[in-house]
CSV table of C-alpha atoms and ligand atoms in Angstrom, one decimal:
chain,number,residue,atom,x,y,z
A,11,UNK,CA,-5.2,8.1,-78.2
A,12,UNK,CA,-3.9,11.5,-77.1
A,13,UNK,CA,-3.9,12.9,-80.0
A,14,UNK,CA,-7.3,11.8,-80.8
A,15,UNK,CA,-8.1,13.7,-77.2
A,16,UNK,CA,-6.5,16.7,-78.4
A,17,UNK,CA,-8.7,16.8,-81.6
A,18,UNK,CA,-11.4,16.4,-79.8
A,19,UNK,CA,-11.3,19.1,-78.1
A,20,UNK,CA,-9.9,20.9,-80.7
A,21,UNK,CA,-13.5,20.8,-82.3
A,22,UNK,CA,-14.8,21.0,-79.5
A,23,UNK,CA,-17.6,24.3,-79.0
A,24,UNK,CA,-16.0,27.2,-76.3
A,25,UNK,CA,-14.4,25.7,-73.2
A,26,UNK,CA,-15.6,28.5,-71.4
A,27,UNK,CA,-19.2,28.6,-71.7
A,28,UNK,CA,-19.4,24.9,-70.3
A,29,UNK,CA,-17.4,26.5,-66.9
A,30,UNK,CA,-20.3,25.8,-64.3
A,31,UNK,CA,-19.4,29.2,-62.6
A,32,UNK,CA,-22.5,29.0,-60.0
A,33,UNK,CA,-21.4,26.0,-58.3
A,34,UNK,CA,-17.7,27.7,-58.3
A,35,UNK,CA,-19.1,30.4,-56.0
A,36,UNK,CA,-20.6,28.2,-54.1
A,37,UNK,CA,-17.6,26.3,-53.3
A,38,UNK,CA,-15.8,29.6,-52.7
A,39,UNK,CA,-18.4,30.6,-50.5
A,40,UNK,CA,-17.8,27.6,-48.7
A,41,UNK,CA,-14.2,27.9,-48.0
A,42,UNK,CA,-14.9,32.1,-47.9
A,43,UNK,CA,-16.8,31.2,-44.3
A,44,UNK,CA,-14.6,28.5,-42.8
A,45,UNK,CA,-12.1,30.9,-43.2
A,46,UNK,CA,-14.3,34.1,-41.7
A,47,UNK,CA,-15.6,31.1,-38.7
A,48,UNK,CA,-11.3,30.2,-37.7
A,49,UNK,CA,-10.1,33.5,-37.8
A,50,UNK,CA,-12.9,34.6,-34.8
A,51,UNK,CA,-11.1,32.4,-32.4
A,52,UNK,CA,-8.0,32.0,-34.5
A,53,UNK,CA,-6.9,35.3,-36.3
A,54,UNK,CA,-3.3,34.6,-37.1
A,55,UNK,CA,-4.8,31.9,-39.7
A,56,UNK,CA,-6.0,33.9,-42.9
A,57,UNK,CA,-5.8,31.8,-46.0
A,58,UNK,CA,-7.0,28.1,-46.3
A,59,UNK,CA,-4.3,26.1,-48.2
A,60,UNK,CA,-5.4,22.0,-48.6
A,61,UNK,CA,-7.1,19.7,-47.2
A,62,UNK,CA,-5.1,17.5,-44.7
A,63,UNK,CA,-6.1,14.7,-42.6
A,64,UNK,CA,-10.2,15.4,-43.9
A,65,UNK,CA,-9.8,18.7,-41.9
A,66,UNK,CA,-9.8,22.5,-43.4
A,67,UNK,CA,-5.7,23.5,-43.2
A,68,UNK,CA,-5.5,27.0,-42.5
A,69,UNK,CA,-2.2,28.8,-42.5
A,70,UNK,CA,-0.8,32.2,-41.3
A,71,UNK,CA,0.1,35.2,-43.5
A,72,UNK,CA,3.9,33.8,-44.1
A,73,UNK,CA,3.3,30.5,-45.6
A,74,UNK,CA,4.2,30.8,-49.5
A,75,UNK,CA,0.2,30.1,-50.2
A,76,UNK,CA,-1.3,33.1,-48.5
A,77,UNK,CA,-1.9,35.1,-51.4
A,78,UNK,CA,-3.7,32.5,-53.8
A,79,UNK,CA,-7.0,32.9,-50.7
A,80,UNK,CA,-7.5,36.3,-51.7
A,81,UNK,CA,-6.1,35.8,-55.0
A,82,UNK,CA,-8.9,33.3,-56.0
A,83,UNK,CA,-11.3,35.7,-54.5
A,84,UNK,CA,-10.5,38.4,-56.9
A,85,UNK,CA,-10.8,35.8,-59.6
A,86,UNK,CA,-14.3,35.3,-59.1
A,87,UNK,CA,-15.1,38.9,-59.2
A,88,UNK,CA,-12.8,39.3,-62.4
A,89,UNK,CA,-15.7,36.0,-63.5
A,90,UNK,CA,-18.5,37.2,-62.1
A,91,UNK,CA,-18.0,40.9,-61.6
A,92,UNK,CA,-20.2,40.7,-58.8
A,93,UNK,CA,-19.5,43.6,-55.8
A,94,UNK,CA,-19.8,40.9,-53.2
A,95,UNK,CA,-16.5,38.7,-54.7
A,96,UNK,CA,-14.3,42.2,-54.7
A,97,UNK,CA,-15.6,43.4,-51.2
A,98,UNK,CA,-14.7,39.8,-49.7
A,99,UNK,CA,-11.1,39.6,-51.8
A,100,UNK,CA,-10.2,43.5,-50.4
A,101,UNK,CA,-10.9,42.5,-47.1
A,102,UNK,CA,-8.6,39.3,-47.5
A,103,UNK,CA,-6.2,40.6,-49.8
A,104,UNK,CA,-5.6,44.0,-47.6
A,105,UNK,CA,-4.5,42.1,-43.8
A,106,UNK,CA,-1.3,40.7,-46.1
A,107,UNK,CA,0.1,44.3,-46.6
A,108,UNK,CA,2.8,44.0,-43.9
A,109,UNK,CA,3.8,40.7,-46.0
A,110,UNK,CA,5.3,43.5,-48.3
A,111,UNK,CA,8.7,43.9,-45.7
A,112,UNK,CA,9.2,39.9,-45.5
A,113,UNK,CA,12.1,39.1,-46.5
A,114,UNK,CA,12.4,35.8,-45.7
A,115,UNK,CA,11.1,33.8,-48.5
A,116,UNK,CA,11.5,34.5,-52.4
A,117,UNK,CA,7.8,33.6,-52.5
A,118,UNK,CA,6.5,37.6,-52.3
A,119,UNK,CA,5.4,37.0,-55.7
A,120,UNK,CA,2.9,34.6,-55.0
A,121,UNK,CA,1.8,36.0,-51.7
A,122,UNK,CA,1.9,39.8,-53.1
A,123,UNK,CA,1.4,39.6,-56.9
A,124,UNK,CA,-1.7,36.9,-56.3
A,125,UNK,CA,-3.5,39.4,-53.7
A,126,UNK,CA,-2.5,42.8,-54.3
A,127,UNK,CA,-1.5,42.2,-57.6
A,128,UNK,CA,-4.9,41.2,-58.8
A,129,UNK,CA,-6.4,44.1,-56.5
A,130,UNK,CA,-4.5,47.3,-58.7
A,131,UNK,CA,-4.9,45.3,-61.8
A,132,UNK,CA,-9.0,45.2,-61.4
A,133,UNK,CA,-9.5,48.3,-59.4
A,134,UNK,CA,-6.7,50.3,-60.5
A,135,UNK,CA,-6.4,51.7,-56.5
A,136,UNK,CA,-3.2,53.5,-56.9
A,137,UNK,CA,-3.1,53.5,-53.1
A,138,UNK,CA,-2.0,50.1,-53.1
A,139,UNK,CA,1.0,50.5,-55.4
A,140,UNK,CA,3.4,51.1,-53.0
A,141,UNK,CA,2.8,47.8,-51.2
A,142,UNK,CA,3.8,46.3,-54.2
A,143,UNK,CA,6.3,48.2,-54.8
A,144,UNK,CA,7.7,47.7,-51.1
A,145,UNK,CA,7.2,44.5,-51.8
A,146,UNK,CA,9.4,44.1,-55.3
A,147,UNK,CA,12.3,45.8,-53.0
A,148,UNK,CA,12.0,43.4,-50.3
A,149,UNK,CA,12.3,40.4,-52.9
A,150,UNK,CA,15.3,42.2,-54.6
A,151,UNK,CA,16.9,42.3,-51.3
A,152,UNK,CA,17.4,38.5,-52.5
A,153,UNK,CA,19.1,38.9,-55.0
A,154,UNK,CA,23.6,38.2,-55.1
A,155,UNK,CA,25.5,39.7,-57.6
A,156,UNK,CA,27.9,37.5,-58.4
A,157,UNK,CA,25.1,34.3,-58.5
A,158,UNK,CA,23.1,36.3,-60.4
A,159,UNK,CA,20.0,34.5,-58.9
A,160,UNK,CA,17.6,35.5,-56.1
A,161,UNK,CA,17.8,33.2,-53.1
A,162,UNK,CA,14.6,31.0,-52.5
A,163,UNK,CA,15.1,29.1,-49.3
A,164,UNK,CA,16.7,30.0,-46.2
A,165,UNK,CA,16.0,26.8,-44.4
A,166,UNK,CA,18.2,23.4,-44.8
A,167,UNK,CA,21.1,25.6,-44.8
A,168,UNK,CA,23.3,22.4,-43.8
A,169,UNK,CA,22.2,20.7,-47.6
A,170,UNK,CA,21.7,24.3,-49.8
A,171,UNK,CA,24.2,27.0,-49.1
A,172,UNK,CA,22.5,29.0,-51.9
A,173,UNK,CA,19.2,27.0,-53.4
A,174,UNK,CA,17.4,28.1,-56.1
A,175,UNK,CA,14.3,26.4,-57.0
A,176,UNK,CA,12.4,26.4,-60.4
A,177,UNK,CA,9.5,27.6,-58.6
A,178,UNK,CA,11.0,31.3,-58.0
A,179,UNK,CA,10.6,32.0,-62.1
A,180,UNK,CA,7.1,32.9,-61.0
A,181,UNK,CA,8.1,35.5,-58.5
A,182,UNK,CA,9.8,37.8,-61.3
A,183,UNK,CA,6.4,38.9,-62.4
A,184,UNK,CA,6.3,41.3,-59.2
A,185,UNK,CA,9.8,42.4,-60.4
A,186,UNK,CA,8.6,43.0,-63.8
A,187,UNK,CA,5.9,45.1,-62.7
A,188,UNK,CA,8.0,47.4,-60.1
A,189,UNK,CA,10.2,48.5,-62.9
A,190,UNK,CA,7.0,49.6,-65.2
A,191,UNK,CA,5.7,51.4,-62.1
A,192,UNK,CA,8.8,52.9,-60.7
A,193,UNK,CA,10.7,53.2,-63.8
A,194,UNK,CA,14.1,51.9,-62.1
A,195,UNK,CA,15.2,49.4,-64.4
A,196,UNK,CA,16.7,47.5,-61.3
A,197,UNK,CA,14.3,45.4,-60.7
A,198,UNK,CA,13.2,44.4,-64.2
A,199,UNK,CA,17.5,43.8,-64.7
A,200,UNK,CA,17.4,41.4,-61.8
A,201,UNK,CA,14.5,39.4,-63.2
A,202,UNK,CA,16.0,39.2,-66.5
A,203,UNK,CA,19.5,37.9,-65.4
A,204,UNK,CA,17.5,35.5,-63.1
A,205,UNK,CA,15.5,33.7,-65.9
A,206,UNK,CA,19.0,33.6,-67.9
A,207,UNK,CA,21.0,32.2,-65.5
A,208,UNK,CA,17.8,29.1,-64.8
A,209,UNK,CA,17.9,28.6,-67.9
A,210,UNK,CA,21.6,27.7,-68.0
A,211,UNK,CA,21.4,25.9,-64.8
A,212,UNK,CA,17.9,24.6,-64.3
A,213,UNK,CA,17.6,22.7,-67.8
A,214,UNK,CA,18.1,19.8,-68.9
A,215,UNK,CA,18.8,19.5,-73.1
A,216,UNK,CA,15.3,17.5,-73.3
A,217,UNK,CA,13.6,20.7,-72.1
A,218,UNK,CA,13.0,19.6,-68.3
A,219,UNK,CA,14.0,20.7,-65.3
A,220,UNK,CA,16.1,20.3,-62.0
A,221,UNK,CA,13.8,21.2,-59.0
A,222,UNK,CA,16.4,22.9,-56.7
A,223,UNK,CA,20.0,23.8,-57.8
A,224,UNK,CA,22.5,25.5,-55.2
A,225,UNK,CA,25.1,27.8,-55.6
A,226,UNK,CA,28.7,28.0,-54.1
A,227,UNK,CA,28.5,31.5,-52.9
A,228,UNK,CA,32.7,31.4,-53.0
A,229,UNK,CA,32.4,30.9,-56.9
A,230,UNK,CA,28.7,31.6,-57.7
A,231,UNK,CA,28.5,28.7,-59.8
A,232,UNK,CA,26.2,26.1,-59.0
A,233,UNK,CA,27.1,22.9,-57.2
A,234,UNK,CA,24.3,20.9,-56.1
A,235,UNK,CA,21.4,19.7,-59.0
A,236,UNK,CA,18.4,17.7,-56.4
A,237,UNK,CA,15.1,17.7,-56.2
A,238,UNK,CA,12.7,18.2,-52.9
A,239,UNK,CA,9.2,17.7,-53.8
A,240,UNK,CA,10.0,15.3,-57.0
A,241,UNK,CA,10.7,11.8,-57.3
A,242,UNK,CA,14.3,11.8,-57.8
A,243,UNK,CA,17.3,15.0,-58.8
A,244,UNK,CA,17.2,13.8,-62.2
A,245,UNK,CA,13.4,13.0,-62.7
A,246,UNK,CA,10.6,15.7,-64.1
A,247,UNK,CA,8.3,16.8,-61.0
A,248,UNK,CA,5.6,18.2,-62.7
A,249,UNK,CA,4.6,21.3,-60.9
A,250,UNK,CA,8.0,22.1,-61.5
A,251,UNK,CA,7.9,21.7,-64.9
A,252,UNK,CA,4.3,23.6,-65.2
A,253,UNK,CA,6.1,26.4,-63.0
A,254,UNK,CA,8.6,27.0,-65.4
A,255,UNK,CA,6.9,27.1,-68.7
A,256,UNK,CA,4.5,29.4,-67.1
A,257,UNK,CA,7.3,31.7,-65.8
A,258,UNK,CA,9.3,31.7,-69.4
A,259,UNK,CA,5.8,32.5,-70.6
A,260,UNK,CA,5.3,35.1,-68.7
A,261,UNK,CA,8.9,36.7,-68.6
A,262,UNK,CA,8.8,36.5,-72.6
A,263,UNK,CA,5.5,38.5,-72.5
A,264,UNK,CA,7.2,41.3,-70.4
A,265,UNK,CA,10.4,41.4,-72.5
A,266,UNK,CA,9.3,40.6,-75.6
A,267,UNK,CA,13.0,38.6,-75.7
A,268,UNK,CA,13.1,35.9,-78.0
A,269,UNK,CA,15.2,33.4,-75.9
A,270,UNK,CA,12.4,33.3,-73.3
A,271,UNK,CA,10.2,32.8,-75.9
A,272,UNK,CA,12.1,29.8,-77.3
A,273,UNK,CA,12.3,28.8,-73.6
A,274,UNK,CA,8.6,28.6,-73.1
A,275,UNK,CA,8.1,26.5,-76.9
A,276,UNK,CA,10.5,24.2,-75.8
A,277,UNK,CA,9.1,23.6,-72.6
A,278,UNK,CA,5.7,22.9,-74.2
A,279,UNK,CA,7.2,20.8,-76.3
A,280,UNK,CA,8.5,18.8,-73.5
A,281,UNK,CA,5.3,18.5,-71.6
A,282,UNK,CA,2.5,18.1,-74.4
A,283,UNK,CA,4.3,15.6,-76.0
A,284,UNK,CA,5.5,13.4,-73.0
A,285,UNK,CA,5.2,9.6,-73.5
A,286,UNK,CA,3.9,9.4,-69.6
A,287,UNK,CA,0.8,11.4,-69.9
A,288,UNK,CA,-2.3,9.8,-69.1
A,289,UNK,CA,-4.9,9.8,-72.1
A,290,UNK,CA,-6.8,12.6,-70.1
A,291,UNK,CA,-3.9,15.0,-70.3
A,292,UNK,CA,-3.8,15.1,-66.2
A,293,UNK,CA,-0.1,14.7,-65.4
A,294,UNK,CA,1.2,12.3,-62.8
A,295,UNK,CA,2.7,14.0,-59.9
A,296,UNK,CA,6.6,13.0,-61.1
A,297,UNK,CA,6.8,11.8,-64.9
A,298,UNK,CA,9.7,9.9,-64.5
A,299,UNK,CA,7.5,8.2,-61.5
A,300,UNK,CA,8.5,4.2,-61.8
A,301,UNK,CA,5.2,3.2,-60.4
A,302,UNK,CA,3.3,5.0,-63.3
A,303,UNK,CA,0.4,4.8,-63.6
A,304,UNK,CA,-0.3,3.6,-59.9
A,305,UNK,CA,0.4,6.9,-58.7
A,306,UNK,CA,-1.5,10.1,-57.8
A,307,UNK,CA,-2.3,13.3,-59.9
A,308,UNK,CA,-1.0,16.3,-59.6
A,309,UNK,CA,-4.1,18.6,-61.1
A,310,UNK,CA,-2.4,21.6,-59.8
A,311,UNK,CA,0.1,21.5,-62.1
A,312,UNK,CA,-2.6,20.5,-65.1
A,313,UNK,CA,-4.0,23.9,-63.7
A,314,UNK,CA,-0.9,25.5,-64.1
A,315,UNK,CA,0.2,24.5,-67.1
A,316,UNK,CA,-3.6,24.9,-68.6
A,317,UNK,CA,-3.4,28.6,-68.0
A,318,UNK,CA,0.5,29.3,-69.1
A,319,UNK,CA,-0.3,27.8,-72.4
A,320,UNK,CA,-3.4,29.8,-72.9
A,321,UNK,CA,-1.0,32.8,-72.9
A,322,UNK,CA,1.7,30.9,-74.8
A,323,UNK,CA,-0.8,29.5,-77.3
A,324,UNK,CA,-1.9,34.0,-78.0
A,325,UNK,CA,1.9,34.4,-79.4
A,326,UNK,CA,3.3,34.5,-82.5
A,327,UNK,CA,4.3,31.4,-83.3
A,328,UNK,CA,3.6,28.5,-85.2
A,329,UNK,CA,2.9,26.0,-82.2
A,330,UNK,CA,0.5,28.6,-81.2
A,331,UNK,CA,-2.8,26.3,-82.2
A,332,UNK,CA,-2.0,23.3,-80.6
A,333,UNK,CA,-0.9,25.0,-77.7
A,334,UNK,CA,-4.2,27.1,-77.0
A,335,UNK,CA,-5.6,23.4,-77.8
A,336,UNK,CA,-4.3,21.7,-75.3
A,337,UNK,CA,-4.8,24.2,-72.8
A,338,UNK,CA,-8.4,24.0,-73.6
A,339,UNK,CA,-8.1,20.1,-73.6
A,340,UNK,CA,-6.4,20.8,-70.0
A,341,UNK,CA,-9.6,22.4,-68.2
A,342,UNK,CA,-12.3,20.4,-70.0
A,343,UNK,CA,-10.8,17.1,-68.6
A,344,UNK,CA,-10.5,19.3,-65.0
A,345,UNK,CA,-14.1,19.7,-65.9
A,346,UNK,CA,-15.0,16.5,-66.6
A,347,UNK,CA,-13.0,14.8,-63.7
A,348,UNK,CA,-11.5,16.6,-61.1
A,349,UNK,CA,-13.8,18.9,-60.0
A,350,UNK,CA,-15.1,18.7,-56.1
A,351,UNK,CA,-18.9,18.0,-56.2
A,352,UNK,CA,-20.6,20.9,-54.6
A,353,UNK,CA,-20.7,21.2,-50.9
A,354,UNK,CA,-17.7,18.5,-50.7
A,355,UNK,CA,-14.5,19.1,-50.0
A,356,UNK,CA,-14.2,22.4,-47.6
A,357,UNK,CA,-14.8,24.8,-50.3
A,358,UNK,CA,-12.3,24.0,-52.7
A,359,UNK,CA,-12.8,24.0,-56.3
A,360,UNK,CA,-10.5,21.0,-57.8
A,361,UNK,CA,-9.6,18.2,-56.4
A,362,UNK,CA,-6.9,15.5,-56.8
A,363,UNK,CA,-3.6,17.7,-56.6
A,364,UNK,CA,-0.5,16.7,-54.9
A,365,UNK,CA,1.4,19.2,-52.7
A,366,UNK,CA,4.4,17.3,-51.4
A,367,UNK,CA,4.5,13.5,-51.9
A,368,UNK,CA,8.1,12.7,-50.9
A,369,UNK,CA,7.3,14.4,-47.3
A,370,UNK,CA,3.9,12.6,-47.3
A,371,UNK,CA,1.1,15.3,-46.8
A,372,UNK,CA,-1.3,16.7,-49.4
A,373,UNK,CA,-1.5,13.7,-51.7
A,374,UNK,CA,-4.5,13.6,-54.1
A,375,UNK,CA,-6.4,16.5,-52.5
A,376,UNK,CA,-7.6,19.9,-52.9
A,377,UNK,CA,-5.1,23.1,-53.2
A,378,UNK,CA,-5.4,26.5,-53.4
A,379,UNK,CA,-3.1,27.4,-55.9
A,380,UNK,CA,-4.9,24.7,-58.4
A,381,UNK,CA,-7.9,26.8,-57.9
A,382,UNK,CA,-5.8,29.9,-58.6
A,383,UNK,CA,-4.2,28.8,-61.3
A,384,UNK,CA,-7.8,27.1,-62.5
A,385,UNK,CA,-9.7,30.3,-62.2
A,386,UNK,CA,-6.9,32.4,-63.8
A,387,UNK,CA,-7.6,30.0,-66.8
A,388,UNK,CA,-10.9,30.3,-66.9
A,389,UNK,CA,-10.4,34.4,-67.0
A,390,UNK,CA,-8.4,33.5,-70.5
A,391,UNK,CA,-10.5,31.4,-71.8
A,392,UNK,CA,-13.1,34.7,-71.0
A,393,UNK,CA,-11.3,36.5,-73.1
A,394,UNK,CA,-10.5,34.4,-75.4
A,395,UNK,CA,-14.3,33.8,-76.0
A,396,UNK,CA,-14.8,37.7,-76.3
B,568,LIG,N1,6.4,26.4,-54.6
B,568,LIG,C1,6.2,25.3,-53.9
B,568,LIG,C2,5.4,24.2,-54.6
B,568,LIG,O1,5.1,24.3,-55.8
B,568,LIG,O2,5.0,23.3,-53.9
């Protein structure tokens, strides 16, 4: 049945042309003036995240999601190419900037590389390098020698004395970037021995991977393997998995090193062939999930993974059809069933993600970063079209 899905869509006429973009901006309109209506009596809040509880959650500037807001706002313009889109996503992108000296979180990527990244990229303002730049130093300042990883979390320090979660693979693209701009290898060195030593640590021979590992800061090797948003420490969670093939994607296409590349294949391998995916390609939340398939949908990660292979399925190799294929399979069945009807759901774009079942909140609902990672696809298939 799958693979008759896949061929289907295979045949299938562009993905991108069937993208109803109008009713996109009207969502994002939507959510652009909830946000604009909180922050006049509320304006620490800045970026709207999920929906919890049938109520808009807003959160302040140092929440890991901050930058996806602005981020999806610069999406649309990159769409549309409309003036009103890149007015709205400066204005939200530009109150992050002191972000840039936050060093308490290995999430700067997201928050910085979503907002101000996509700012330089489509207006090529070079007065808003140095945030970045700032910004790539502050996340270095995570980084331990003898580990050889950057730090992600600082909190349950009584359970992690050094965690490092699969997640962080998509902060190294800020890193990347700094070294281009700066030309101090440094920071380019640091991403590179990072994705090396996750590899060693964070995968399993089948291709999937541990959600958090932590390091003995004594020896710098690691000593815990657990999860915290997945189903178990030795299941798949599959944002995690989607995490990482987009982050081996991505580090392969900025070092042009083959082992990432191999990385990224096998990962794909591992994900668009699992036995546990539902005939509409929309992963479970966990796949290793017992209750399967009485459990929710994670379409954030569907999202994710639709865009990383979009990139993976433009390289070299021989998977390369099947894997631009199932991408496109990916946002057609988002098309076709996950999308929030107009006017519903506060402003948010796709629906039915899950956040983080094991502590019970954002189950089945809209997220940000599916929109993100949902519009960033789009862009691709855009080009891809062209
Ligand atoms: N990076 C946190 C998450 O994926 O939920």
């Amino acid at each position: 049945m799958k693979k008759l899905v896949v061929l289907l869509f295979l045949i299938a006429p562009q993905v991108f042309a069937q993208a109803d973009l109008a009713s996109h901006e009207a969502q994002l309109k939507t959510a652009l003036f909830a946000v604009e209506n909180a922050r006049s009596s509320r304006p620490d809040l800045c970026s709207p995240r999920s929906v919890r509880a049938d109520t808009l959650f807003l959160v302040k500037d140092r929440d890991w999601t901050s930058g996806f807001f602005p981020g999806n706002l610069w999406l649309m313009y990159e769409l549309t190419g409309k003036d009103f889109w890149k007015d709205k996503a400066l204005e939200n992108t530009m109150h992050l900037e002191h972000i840039k000296n936050y060093g308490g979180t290995h999430d700067l990527g997201f928050m910085m590389y979503c907002s101000f990244g996509n700012a330089l990229r489509l207006t090529n303002d070079a007065s808003l390098k140095p945030v970045l730049v700032q910004a790539a130093k502050t996340l270095s300042g995570r980084f331990d020698e003898k580990i050889g990883l950057i730090r992600s979390w600082d909190h349950n320090s009584n359970s992690w004395k050094y965690p490092v979660i699969i997640d962080n693979m998509m902060n190294l693209e800020l890193l990347f970037w700094a070294s281009k701009e700066t030309n101090d290898p440094q920071f380019r060195e640091i991403a590179i021995t990072h994705a090396q030593n996750t590899i060693k640590h964070h995968y399993r021979p089948d291709g999937s991977s541990f959600h958090v590992v932590s390091y003995d800061p004594a020896t710098g090797l690691p000593e815990k393997k657990n999860t915290h948003q997945g189903f178990s420490d030795a299941s798949a969670w599959a944002r995690g998995q989607a995490w990482g093939l987009y982050g081996y994607t991505m580090t392969y296409r900025e070092t042009g090193q083959k082992e990432f590349l191999d990385q990224a294949v096998k990962i794909g391998h591992f994900l668009i062939n699992h036995p546990r995916t539902p005939a509409d390609l929309i992963p479970y939340w966990d796949y290793d999930d017992p209750a399967i398939p009485h459990v929710p949908r994670d379409v954030s990660a569907a999202a994710i993974m639709a865009s990383a292979l979009l990139e993976l399925g433009t390289f070299d190799i021989p998977e390369a059809p099947q894997f631009l294929a199932y991408g496109k399979a990916l946002i057609k069945s988002i098309q076709a069933s996950y999308l929030s009807p107009v006017s519903t759901n506060l402003g948010f774009i796709t629906d039915h993600s899950t956040g983080h079942l094991p502590a019970k909140h954002e189950i089945d609902t809209p997220i940000v970063y599916a929109d993100y990672y949902y519009l960033e696809a789009l862009t691709r298939l855009q080009k891809l079209d062209k």
